[in-house]
Short mmCIF file of C-alpha atoms and ligand atoms in Angstrom, two decimals:
data_model
loop_
_atom_site.label_atom_id
_atom_site.label_comp_id
_atom_site.label_asym_id
_atom_site.label_seq_id
_atom_site.Cartn_x
_atom_site.Cartn_y
_atom_site.Cartn_z
CA UNK Q 3 -9.30 -59.67 22.17
CA UNK Q 4 -10.19 -58.28 18.76
CA UNK Q 5 -13.46 -56.53 19.43
CA UNK Q 6 -15.13 -54.66 22.29
CA UNK Q 7 -18.35 -52.71 22.61
CA UNK Q 8 -18.82 -49.99 25.22
CA UNK Q 9 -21.93 -48.08 26.12
CA UNK Q 10 -21.66 -44.66 27.76
CA UNK Q 11 -24.69 -42.63 28.85
CA UNK Q 12 -25.65 -39.02 28.39
CA UNK Q 13 -26.41 -36.92 31.42
CA UNK Q 14 -28.47 -34.12 32.79
CA UNK Q 15 -27.07 -31.72 35.32
CA UNK Q 16 -29.52 -31.47 38.20
CA UNK Q 17 -27.78 -28.34 39.44
CA UNK Q 18 -24.42 -26.57 39.28
CA UNK Q 19 -24.10 -24.95 35.86
CA UNK Q 20 -20.99 -23.07 34.69
CA UNK Q 21 -19.29 -24.13 37.91
CA UNK Q 22 -17.07 -26.90 36.47
CA UNK Q 23 -14.48 -24.77 34.71
CA UNK Q 24 -14.67 -22.28 37.58
CA UNK Q 25 -13.53 -24.66 40.30
CA UNK Q 26 -16.99 -25.14 41.83
CA UNK Q 27 -19.52 -27.90 42.49
CA UNK Q 28 -22.03 -29.66 40.26
CA UNK Q 29 -24.51 -32.48 40.69
CA UNK Q 30 -25.24 -34.32 37.41
CA UNK Q 31 -26.75 -37.76 36.92
CA UNK Q 32 -26.49 -40.21 34.04
CA UNK Q 33 -29.61 -40.93 31.97
CA UNK Q 34 -30.58 -44.16 30.22
CA UNK Q 35 -30.02 -43.09 26.57
CA UNK Q 36 -26.41 -43.78 25.65
CA UNK Q 37 -23.86 -43.99 22.84
CA UNK Q 38 -22.40 -47.37 21.91
CA UNK Q 39 -19.06 -47.82 20.20
CA UNK Q 40 -17.72 -51.07 18.84
CA UNK Q 41 -13.95 -51.08 18.36
CA UNK Q 42 -12.16 -53.73 16.31
CA UNK Q 43 -8.40 -53.93 16.06
CA UNK Q 44 -6.88 -54.16 12.61
CA UNK Q 45 -3.68 -55.74 11.42
CA UNK Q 46 -2.43 -52.46 9.93
CA UNK Q 47 -2.10 -48.78 10.86
CA UNK Q 48 -5.41 -47.67 9.36
CA UNK Q 49 -8.33 -46.00 11.13
CA UNK Q 50 -11.90 -46.15 9.99
CA UNK Q 51 -14.61 -44.30 11.87
CA UNK Q 52 -18.31 -44.56 11.14
CA UNK Q 53 -21.26 -43.07 13.00
CA UNK Q 54 -24.89 -43.83 12.32
CA UNK Q 55 -25.49 -40.08 12.82
CA UNK Q 56 -23.51 -39.14 9.69
CA UNK Q 57 -23.45 -40.54 6.15
CA UNK Q 58 -19.71 -40.61 5.52
CA UNK Q 59 -17.15 -43.18 6.70
CA UNK Q 60 -13.91 -41.47 7.67
CA UNK Q 61 -10.67 -43.26 6.79
CA UNK Q 62 -7.19 -42.29 7.90
CA UNK Q 63 -4.06 -43.56 9.56
CA UNK Q 64 -2.60 -43.55 13.06
CA UNK Q 65 -0.15 -40.94 11.73
CA UNK Q 66 -3.09 -38.52 11.22
CA UNK Q 67 -3.64 -38.33 14.98
CA UNK Q 68 -1.88 -35.01 15.44
CA UNK Q 69 -3.12 -31.47 16.12
CA UNK Q 70 -2.21 -30.63 12.50
CA UNK Q 71 -3.89 -33.78 11.19
CA UNK Q 72 -7.18 -32.87 12.87
CA UNK Q 73 -7.58 -29.85 10.59
CA UNK Q 74 -8.48 -32.15 7.68
CA UNK Q 75 -11.10 -34.07 9.69
CA UNK Q 76 -14.85 -33.38 9.64
CA UNK Q 77 -15.96 -31.77 12.92
CA UNK Q 78 -17.66 -34.86 14.29
CA UNK Q 79 -14.64 -37.10 13.58
CA UNK Q 80 -12.52 -34.89 15.85
CA UNK Q 81 -14.36 -36.28 18.90
CA UNK Q 82 -13.59 -39.99 18.44
CA UNK Q 83 -10.22 -39.29 16.76
CA UNK Q 84 -9.44 -36.92 19.63
CA UNK Q 85 -9.87 -39.77 22.09
CA UNK Q 86 -7.40 -41.87 20.11
CA UNK Q 87 -5.01 -38.90 20.01
CA UNK Q 88 -5.33 -38.27 23.79
CA UNK Q 89 -4.88 -41.99 24.48
CA UNK Q 90 -1.60 -42.03 22.58
CA UNK Q 91 -0.52 -38.87 24.42
CA UNK Q 92 -1.24 -40.83 27.61
CA UNK Q 93 1.06 -43.62 26.47
CA UNK Q 94 -1.41 -46.17 25.06
CA UNK Q 95 0.00 -48.37 22.30
CA UNK Q 96 -2.77 -48.34 19.72
CA UNK Q 97 -3.17 -50.61 16.74
CA UNK Q 98 -5.16 -49.47 13.71
CA UNK Q 99 -8.88 -49.69 14.61
CA UNK Q 100 -12.33 -49.64 13.10
CA UNK Q 101 -14.88 -47.74 15.20
CA UNK Q 102 -18.61 -48.03 14.71
CA UNK Q 103 -20.62 -45.49 16.70
CA UNK Q 104 -24.35 -45.59 17.33
CA UNK Q 105 -26.14 -43.13 19.61
CA UNK Q 106 -29.59 -42.93 21.19
CA UNK Q 107 -28.90 -39.34 22.23
CA UNK Q 108 -29.86 -36.22 20.29
CA UNK Q 109 -26.71 -34.36 19.21
CA UNK Q 110 -26.19 -30.85 20.56
CA UNK Q 111 -29.26 -30.86 22.80
CA UNK Q 112 -27.39 -30.43 26.08
CA UNK Q 113 -27.59 -34.11 27.04
CA UNK Q 114 -23.88 -34.57 26.45
CA UNK Q 115 -23.79 -36.70 23.35
CA UNK Q 116 -20.18 -35.51 22.99
CA UNK Q 117 -18.96 -37.02 26.27
CA UNK Q 118 -21.04 -40.16 25.71
CA UNK Q 119 -19.25 -40.57 22.39
CA UNK Q 120 -15.79 -39.93 23.85
CA UNK Q 121 -16.31 -42.21 26.84
CA UNK Q 122 -17.69 -45.07 24.76
CA UNK Q 123 -14.70 -44.81 22.39
CA UNK Q 124 -12.22 -44.65 25.27
CA UNK Q 125 -13.73 -47.65 27.07
CA UNK Q 126 -14.04 -49.77 23.92
CA UNK Q 127 -10.51 -49.03 22.71
CA UNK Q 128 -9.08 -49.24 26.24
CA UNK Q 129 -10.55 -52.72 26.52
CA UNK Q 130 -8.94 -53.73 23.22
CA UNK Q 131 -5.50 -52.70 24.42
CA UNK Q 132 -5.94 -54.05 27.98
CA UNK Q 133 -5.89 -50.77 29.84
CA UNK Q 134 -7.08 -50.85 33.47
CA UNK Q 135 -10.67 -49.61 33.38
CA UNK Q 136 -11.80 -50.25 36.95
CA UNK Q 137 -13.66 -47.45 38.77
CA UNK Q 138 -10.39 -46.01 40.12
CA UNK Q 139 -8.88 -45.81 36.62
CA UNK Q 140 -12.00 -44.30 35.11
CA UNK Q 141 -11.21 -40.98 36.74
CA UNK Q 142 -8.09 -40.73 34.61
CA UNK Q 143 -10.02 -41.91 31.58
CA UNK Q 144 -12.49 -39.06 32.07
CA UNK Q 145 -9.62 -36.59 32.00
CA UNK Q 146 -8.32 -38.17 28.80
CA UNK Q 147 -11.77 -37.70 27.20
CA UNK Q 148 -12.02 -34.12 28.44
CA UNK Q 149 -8.65 -33.42 26.84
CA UNK Q 150 -9.85 -34.94 23.57
CA UNK Q 151 -12.85 -32.62 23.49
CA UNK Q 152 -11.01 -29.49 24.59
CA UNK Q 153 -7.75 -29.83 22.69
CA UNK Q 154 -8.66 -31.95 19.68
CA UNK Q 155 -12.33 -31.22 19.00
CA UNK Q 156 -11.72 -27.61 20.04
CA UNK Q 157 -14.72 -27.39 22.40
CA UNK Q 158 -13.59 -26.16 25.82
CA UNK Q 159 -15.45 -28.22 28.43
CA UNK Q 160 -14.94 -28.50 32.14
CA UNK Q 161 -14.99 -32.26 32.61
CA UNK Q 162 -18.34 -32.83 34.33
CA UNK Q 163 -19.88 -34.74 31.43
CA UNK Q 164 -17.07 -37.28 31.13
CA UNK Q 165 -16.86 -37.95 34.88
CA UNK Q 166 -20.57 -38.64 35.24
CA UNK Q 167 -20.80 -40.75 32.10
CA UNK Q 168 -18.00 -43.00 33.38
CA UNK Q 169 -18.69 -43.01 37.14
CA UNK Q 170 -22.47 -42.70 37.63
CA UNK Q 171 -24.51 -45.20 39.66
CA UNK Q 172 -28.24 -45.95 39.24
CA UNK Q 173 -30.51 -43.90 41.55
CA UNK Q 174 -27.62 -41.62 42.43
CA UNK Q 175 -26.36 -38.25 41.31
CA UNK Q 176 -22.62 -37.60 41.28
CA UNK Q 177 -21.32 -34.65 43.28
CA UNK Q 178 -18.21 -33.34 41.56
CA UNK Q 179 -15.94 -30.89 43.32
CA UNK Q 180 -13.85 -29.14 40.71
CA UNK Q 181 -11.32 -27.77 43.16
CA UNK Q 182 -9.74 -31.25 42.95
CA UNK Q 183 -12.20 -33.14 40.63
CA UNK Q 184 -13.08 -35.49 43.49
CA UNK Q 185 -16.47 -37.22 43.20
CA UNK Q 186 -19.06 -38.53 45.64
CA UNK Q 187 -22.26 -40.45 44.77
CA UNK Q 188 -25.33 -38.81 46.30
CA UNK Q 189 -28.48 -40.95 46.64
CA UNK Q 190 -31.22 -39.42 44.48
CA UNK Q 191 -34.30 -41.55 45.11
CA UNK Q 192 -36.60 -39.87 42.60
CA UNK Q 193 -38.32 -43.12 41.66
CA UNK Q 194 -39.16 -43.86 45.31
CA UNK Q 195 -40.54 -40.34 45.72
CA UNK Q 196 -42.79 -40.76 42.66
CA UNK Q 197 -40.86 -38.06 40.79
CA UNK Q 198 -39.27 -37.90 37.36
CA UNK Q 199 -37.12 -35.35 35.59
CA UNK Q 200 -38.64 -34.07 32.38
CA UNK Q 201 -36.02 -32.92 29.89
CA UNK Q 202 -37.29 -30.53 27.25
CA UNK Q 203 -35.10 -29.88 24.23
CA UNK Q 204 -36.03 -26.47 22.89
CA UNK Q 205 -34.54 -27.46 19.54
CA UNK Q 206 -32.16 -24.52 19.33
CA UNK Q 207 -28.85 -26.39 19.38
CA UNK Q 208 -26.23 -24.77 21.56
CA UNK Q 209 -22.85 -24.36 19.93
CA UNK Q 210 -19.79 -24.92 22.11
CA UNK Q 211 -16.97 -25.02 19.56
CA UNK Q 212 -17.25 -21.47 18.25
CA UNK Q 213 -14.89 -19.03 19.99
CA UNK Q 214 -17.63 -16.37 19.65
CA UNK Q 215 -20.19 -18.59 21.37
CA UNK Q 216 -21.89 -17.45 24.55
CA UNK Q 217 -20.22 -20.30 26.39
CA UNK Q 218 -16.72 -19.19 25.36
CA UNK Q 219 -17.53 -15.58 26.23
CA UNK Q 220 -18.79 -16.50 29.69
CA UNK Q 221 -15.72 -18.61 30.30
CA UNK Q 222 -13.50 -15.69 29.37
CA UNK Q 223 -15.49 -13.30 31.60
CA UNK Q 224 -15.09 -15.69 34.54
CA UNK Q 225 -11.35 -15.95 33.87
CA UNK Q 226 -11.07 -12.17 33.83
CA UNK Q 227 -13.01 -11.92 37.11
CA UNK Q 228 -10.70 -14.47 38.73
CA UNK Q 229 -7.61 -12.66 37.42
CA UNK Q 230 -8.93 -9.34 38.78
CA UNK Q 231 -9.09 -10.93 42.24
CA UNK Q 232 -5.72 -12.65 41.85
CA UNK Q 233 -7.30 -16.11 41.97
CA UNK Q 234 -6.73 -19.05 39.61
CA UNK Q 235 -10.48 -19.68 39.34
CA UNK Q 236 -13.48 -17.62 40.37
CA UNK Q 237 -15.11 -20.50 42.25
CA UNK Q 238 -12.39 -20.05 44.89
CA UNK Q 239 -13.57 -16.51 45.75
CA UNK Q 240 -15.46 -15.70 48.95
CA UNK Q 241 -18.79 -13.83 48.69
CA UNK Q 242 -17.09 -10.81 50.33
CA UNK Q 243 -14.64 -10.65 47.41
CA UNK Q 244 -17.38 -9.72 44.94
CA UNK Q 245 -17.48 -6.08 45.97
CA UNK Q 246 -13.81 -5.83 44.98
CA UNK Q 247 -14.75 -6.42 41.33
CA UNK Q 248 -15.15 -3.03 39.61
CA UNK Q 249 -16.66 -4.47 36.46
CA UNK Q 250 -20.43 -5.03 36.86
CA UNK Q 251 -20.50 -7.83 34.31
CA UNK Q 252 -17.66 -9.71 35.99
CA UNK Q 253 -19.35 -9.20 39.35
CA UNK Q 254 -22.61 -10.68 38.07
CA UNK Q 255 -20.88 -13.69 36.51
CA UNK Q 256 -18.94 -14.35 39.72
CA UNK Q 257 -22.11 -13.93 41.81
CA UNK Q 258 -23.75 -16.67 39.76
CA UNK Q 259 -20.83 -19.06 40.26
CA UNK Q 260 -20.70 -18.54 44.04
CA UNK Q 261 -24.47 -18.66 44.54
CA UNK Q 262 -24.72 -21.74 42.32
CA UNK Q 263 -22.12 -23.52 44.48
CA UNK Q 264 -24.23 -22.77 47.55
CA UNK Q 265 -27.31 -24.08 45.73
CA UNK Q 266 -25.57 -27.39 44.98
CA UNK Q 267 -24.90 -27.83 48.68
CA UNK Q 268 -28.46 -26.78 49.57
CA UNK Q 269 -29.82 -29.27 47.03
CA UNK Q 270 -27.90 -32.13 48.64
CA UNK Q 271 -29.27 -31.13 52.05
CA UNK Q 272 -32.83 -30.99 50.71
CA UNK Q 273 -32.50 -34.28 48.76
CA UNK Q 274 -31.11 -36.01 51.84
CA UNK Q 275 -34.05 -34.74 53.90
CA UNK Q 276 -36.49 -35.84 51.17
CA UNK Q 277 -37.71 -32.23 50.93
CA UNK Q 278 -38.54 -32.22 47.23
CA UNK Q 279 -40.47 -28.96 47.36
CA UNK Q 280 -37.27 -27.30 48.54
CA UNK Q 281 -35.31 -28.99 45.75
CA UNK Q 282 -37.78 -27.53 43.26
CA UNK Q 283 -37.39 -24.03 44.68
CA UNK Q 284 -33.60 -24.28 44.49
CA UNK Q 285 -33.77 -25.42 40.84
CA UNK Q 286 -35.88 -22.41 40.02
CA UNK Q 287 -33.51 -20.01 41.76
CA UNK Q 288 -30.67 -21.55 39.76
CA UNK Q 289 -32.55 -20.70 36.58
CA UNK Q 290 -33.14 -17.12 37.76
CA UNK Q 291 -29.41 -16.76 38.40
CA UNK Q 292 -28.46 -18.28 35.03
CA UNK Q 293 -30.95 -15.99 33.31
CA UNK Q 294 -29.99 -12.82 35.19
CA UNK Q 295 -26.44 -12.84 36.57
CA UNK Q 296 -25.05 -15.24 33.99
CA UNK Q 297 -27.15 -14.16 30.98
CA UNK Q 298 -27.11 -17.72 29.62
CA UNK Q 299 -30.82 -18.23 28.97
CA UNK Q 300 -32.97 -17.72 25.89
CA UNK Q 301 -36.67 -16.80 25.57
CA UNK Q 302 -37.46 -20.44 24.66
CA UNK Q 303 -35.63 -21.80 27.73
CA UNK Q 304 -37.44 -19.25 29.94
CA UNK Q 305 -40.79 -20.20 28.43
CA UNK Q 306 -40.19 -23.92 29.04
CA UNK Q 307 -39.21 -23.28 32.67
CA UNK Q 308 -42.10 -20.93 33.46
CA UNK Q 309 -44.67 -23.14 31.78
CA UNK Q 310 -43.41 -26.27 33.54
CA UNK Q 311 -43.78 -24.65 36.95
CA UNK Q 312 -47.25 -23.29 36.13
CA UNK Q 313 -48.30 -26.78 35.00
CA UNK Q 314 -47.25 -28.50 38.21
CA UNK Q 315 -43.48 -28.99 38.21
CA UNK Q 316 -41.85 -28.54 41.63
CA UNK Q 317 -39.09 -26.58 39.91
CA UNK Q 318 -37.27 -26.24 36.61
CA UNK Q 319 -34.13 -24.76 35.12
CA UNK Q 320 -32.06 -24.62 31.99
CA UNK Q 321 -29.40 -27.31 32.04
CA UNK Q 322 -26.17 -28.07 30.23
CA UNK Q 323 -24.85 -24.58 29.75
CA UNK Q 324 -27.73 -22.65 28.20
CA UNK Q 325 -27.75 -20.48 25.07
CA UNK Q 326 -30.27 -22.95 23.65
CA UNK Q 327 -30.43 -26.66 24.37
CA UNK Q 328 -32.54 -28.15 27.12
CA UNK Q 329 -34.38 -27.48 30.36
CA UNK Q 330 -35.16 -29.91 33.17
CA UNK Q 331 -38.25 -29.94 35.34
CA UNK Q 332 -38.76 -31.93 38.55
CA UNK Q 333 -42.25 -33.35 38.15
CA UNK Q 334 -44.53 -35.79 39.98
CA UNK Q 335 -44.68 -38.77 37.63
CA UNK Q 336 -48.43 -38.45 37.08
CA UNK Q 337 -48.05 -34.81 36.00
CA UNK Q 338 -45.31 -35.47 33.45
CA UNK Q 339 -47.53 -35.69 30.40
CA UNK Q 340 -49.65 -32.67 31.45
CA UNK Q 341 -46.47 -30.60 31.83
CA UNK Q 342 -45.27 -31.73 28.39
CA UNK Q 343 -48.56 -30.76 26.81
CA UNK Q 344 -48.54 -27.37 28.53
CA UNK Q 345 -45.03 -26.65 27.19
CA UNK Q 346 -46.01 -27.77 23.68
CA UNK Q 347 -49.05 -25.50 23.79
CA UNK Q 348 -47.03 -22.53 25.05
CA UNK Q 349 -44.38 -23.02 22.32
CA UNK Q 350 -47.04 -23.25 19.63
CA UNK Q 351 -48.70 -20.06 20.92
CA UNK Q 352 -45.32 -18.27 20.87
CA UNK Q 353 -44.65 -19.45 17.31
CA UNK Q 354 -41.60 -21.47 18.48
CA UNK Q 355 -40.71 -24.81 16.88
CA UNK Q 356 -42.20 -27.82 18.71
CA UNK Q 357 -39.88 -28.97 21.52
CA UNK Q 358 -39.06 -32.61 22.21
CA UNK Q 359 -39.31 -34.22 25.63
CA UNK Q 360 -37.66 -37.06 27.47
CA UNK Q 361 -38.52 -38.45 30.89
CA UNK Q 362 -35.38 -39.52 32.73
CA UNK Q 363 -34.24 -41.04 36.02
CA UNK Q 364 -30.72 -41.37 37.47
CA UNK Q 365 -29.17 -44.30 35.60
CA UNK Q 366 -26.00 -46.38 35.44
CA UNK Q 367 -22.63 -45.20 34.18
CA UNK Q 368 -20.73 -46.64 31.23
CA UNK Q 369 -20.25 -50.38 30.76
CA UNK Q 370 -18.25 -52.58 28.43
CA UNK Q 371 -18.81 -55.89 26.70
CA UNK Q 372 -16.13 -57.95 24.97
CA UNK Q 373 -16.45 -60.50 22.18
P1 ADP M 17 -24.05 -32.24 23.42
O1 ADP M 17 -22.85 -32.86 24.04
O2 ADP M 17 -24.86 -31.47 24.40
O3 ADP M 17 -24.89 -33.20 22.67
P2 ADP M 17 -22.01 -30.87 21.92
O4 ADP M 17 -22.05 -29.68 21.02
O5 ADP M 17 -21.11 -30.86 23.09
O6 ADP M 17 -23.53 -31.15 22.38
O7 ADP M 17 -21.62 -32.16 21.08
C1 ADP M 17 -22.31 -32.47 19.90
C2 ADP M 17 -21.31 -32.85 18.83
O8 ADP M 17 -20.63 -34.07 19.21
C3 ADP M 17 -21.97 -33.19 17.51
O9 ADP M 17 -22.17 -32.01 16.75
C4 ADP M 17 -20.95 -34.11 16.86
O10 ADP M 17 -19.86 -33.38 16.32
C5 ADP M 17 -20.42 -34.89 18.07
N1 ADP M 17 -21.20 -36.13 18.28
C6 ADP M 17 -21.94 -36.45 19.35
N2 ADP M 17 -22.52 -37.67 19.21
C7 ADP M 17 -22.13 -38.15 18.02
C8 ADP M 17 -22.37 -39.35 17.29
N3 ADP M 17 -23.17 -40.32 17.76
N4 ADP M 17 -21.78 -39.49 16.08
C9 ADP M 17 -20.95 -38.54 15.61
N5 ADP M 17 -20.69 -37.39 16.24
C10 ADP M 17 -21.27 -37.17 17.42
MG1 MG M 18 -21.21 -31.83 24.91
#
């Protein structure tokens, strides 16, 4: 085989934010917009990487796939090149390749364009070199992509995005338990219930790579809270442990992680019972916790959430980490455009840039096509 094209979707996280790297639970689903990568093997040791999102074509060699070599790469190249690097670390025998990347996802909007990119590269290249890519093997592939993003692109991520992009099923969310990264599909029959999820991108791109970013700070605070309790990760604490944390900030961050875990479980119970009003209430309490205890919201995210609920959403929350990026709202299908308009109006009145919206439903995971 000389050429393969893979398509890997973005995702929204229905609930369970900042739980992945803390050893907790999250419940994302894949969305229809995706990133496609075509990989062609070459007869030499060269690499060429092109993305329709950027003007330049990057050229290099297999020998550049080292942690030192990445320093000379443009930021965006570190994501696809990082997958090639992690694949070689995992023992893949790679030829030189040409990669052509094309995405339907907005970059940096919290819809996980980064994992969609990594997973499409990994699946396309894995197909070229005959790696096993069945559902069982995809779990390992997700870890390879997570490593690429964390160690090569320099953006510490917990692994949720890669797992859901590779393992999602239509009309299902994917429960991920980060104590052991096990996954379980959870039926999420939004379509049947006449509901959609409205994603609103506030336009303020969140920034995950920067060590000074809010995300990196929160991660460090959670690590300190876990260390103070003698635990490897704060998600393993019991609610009673919180009072043993002397530091108020650490206590608040830990309280968010533990309460968010409980909300993931409550969401599954409510979804299974078809109690969508309850799901909406839980989403809203997640936002309150992310805004208060976790201090990960922004005025624009708060405005989108409050306006959505006033305009008829059952519930809403920031999603994908916060500090900018997107919100989701659970909305009866016939109210979706009224909720969008209400948010647009509220943003205009506040003098904020116009947000962009996307209506999504739980969609299929990544797929591959060979030629
Ligand atoms: P998100 O994953 O929420 O979209 P991230 O900050 O995690 O936001 O990832 C965005 C970064 O991933 C971009 O700034 C770029 O470096 C890289 N990226 C994502 N999609 C593409 C693409 N189609 N082409 C090139 N780079 C991309
Ligand atoms: Mg990302």
